[in-house]
CSV table of C-alpha atoms in Angstrom, one decimal:
chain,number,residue,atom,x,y,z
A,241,UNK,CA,108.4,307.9,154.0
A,242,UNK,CA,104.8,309.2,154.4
A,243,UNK,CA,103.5,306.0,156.2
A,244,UNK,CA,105.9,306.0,159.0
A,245,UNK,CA,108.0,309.4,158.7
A,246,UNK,CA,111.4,307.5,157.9
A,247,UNK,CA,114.4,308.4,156.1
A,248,UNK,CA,114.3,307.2,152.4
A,249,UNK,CA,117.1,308.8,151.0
A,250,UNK,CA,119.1,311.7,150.8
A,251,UNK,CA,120.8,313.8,148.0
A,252,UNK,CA,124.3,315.7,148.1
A,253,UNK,CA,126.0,317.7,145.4
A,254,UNK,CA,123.0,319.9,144.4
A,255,UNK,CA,124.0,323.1,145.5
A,256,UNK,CA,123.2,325.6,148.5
A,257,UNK,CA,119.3,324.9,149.1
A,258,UNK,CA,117.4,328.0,150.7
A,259,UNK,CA,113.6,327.0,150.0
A,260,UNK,CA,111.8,324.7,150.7
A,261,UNK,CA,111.1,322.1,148.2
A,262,UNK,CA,107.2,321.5,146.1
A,263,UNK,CA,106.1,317.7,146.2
A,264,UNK,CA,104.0,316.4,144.0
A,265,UNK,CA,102.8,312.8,143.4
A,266,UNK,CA,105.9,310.9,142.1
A,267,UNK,CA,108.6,314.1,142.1
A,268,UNK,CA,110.2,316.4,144.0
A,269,UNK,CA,111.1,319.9,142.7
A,270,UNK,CA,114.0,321.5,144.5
A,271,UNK,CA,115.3,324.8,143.4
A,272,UNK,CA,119.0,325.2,144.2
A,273,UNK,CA,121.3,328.3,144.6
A,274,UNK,CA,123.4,326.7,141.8
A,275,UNK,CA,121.1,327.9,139.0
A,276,UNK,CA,119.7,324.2,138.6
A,277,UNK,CA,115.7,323.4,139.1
A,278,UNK,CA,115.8,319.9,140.0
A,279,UNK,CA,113.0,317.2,139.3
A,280,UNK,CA,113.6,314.4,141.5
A,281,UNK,CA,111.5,311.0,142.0
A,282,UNK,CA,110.4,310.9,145.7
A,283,UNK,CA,110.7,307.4,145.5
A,284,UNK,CA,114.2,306.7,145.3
A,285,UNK,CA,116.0,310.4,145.0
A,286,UNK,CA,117.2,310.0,141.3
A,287,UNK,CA,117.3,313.4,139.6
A,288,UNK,CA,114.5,312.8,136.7
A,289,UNK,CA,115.9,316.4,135.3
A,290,UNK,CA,117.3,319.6,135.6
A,291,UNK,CA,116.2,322.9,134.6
A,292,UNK,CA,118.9,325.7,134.1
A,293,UNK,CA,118.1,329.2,135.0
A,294,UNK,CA,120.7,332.6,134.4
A,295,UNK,CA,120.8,332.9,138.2
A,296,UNK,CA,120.2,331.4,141.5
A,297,UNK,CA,116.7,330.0,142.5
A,298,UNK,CA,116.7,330.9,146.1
A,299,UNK,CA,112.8,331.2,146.1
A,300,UNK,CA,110.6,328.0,146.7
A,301,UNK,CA,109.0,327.2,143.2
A,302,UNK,CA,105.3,327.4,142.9
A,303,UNK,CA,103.3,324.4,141.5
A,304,UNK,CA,99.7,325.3,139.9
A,305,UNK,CA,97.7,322.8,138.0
A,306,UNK,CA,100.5,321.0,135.6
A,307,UNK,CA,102.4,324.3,135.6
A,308,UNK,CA,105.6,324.7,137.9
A,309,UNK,CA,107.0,328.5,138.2
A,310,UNK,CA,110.0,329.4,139.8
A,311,UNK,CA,111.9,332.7,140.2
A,312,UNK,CA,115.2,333.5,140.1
A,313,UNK,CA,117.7,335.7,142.1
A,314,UNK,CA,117.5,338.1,139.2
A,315,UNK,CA,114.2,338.6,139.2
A,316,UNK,CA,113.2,336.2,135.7
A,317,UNK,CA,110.1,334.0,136.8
């Protein structure tokens, strides 16, 4: 919670998570070792959508502007 610092949920069963996540607004964007980009309302922790990349995303992603870029391990950004 951002008023009070609480626990609001908590998500399982998206892979091996090595970065840290990019928040903005209404969604979180996780990238997980399991090739998956997630987009996942802060509110309430359901996954919005899902991004598939040819490797793992190990790397935080990078929000700018409305754009979101994320690198995987094979080097494809």
């Amino acid at each position: 919670s951002k008023t009070n610092g609480t626990l609001l949920w908590q998500k399982g069963s998206i892979g091996t998570l090595s970065s840290t996540a990019v928040y903005d607004n209404e969604f979180i964007y996780v990238a997980s070792g399991n090739n998956l980009l997630y987009k996942i309302n802060a509110a309430d922790g359901t996954v919005i959508n899902t991004f598939t990349a040819a490797s793992a995303l190990n790397l935080a992603p990078l929000l700018y502007g409305e754009s979101l870029y994320v690198t995987s391990s094979s080097g494809v950004l």
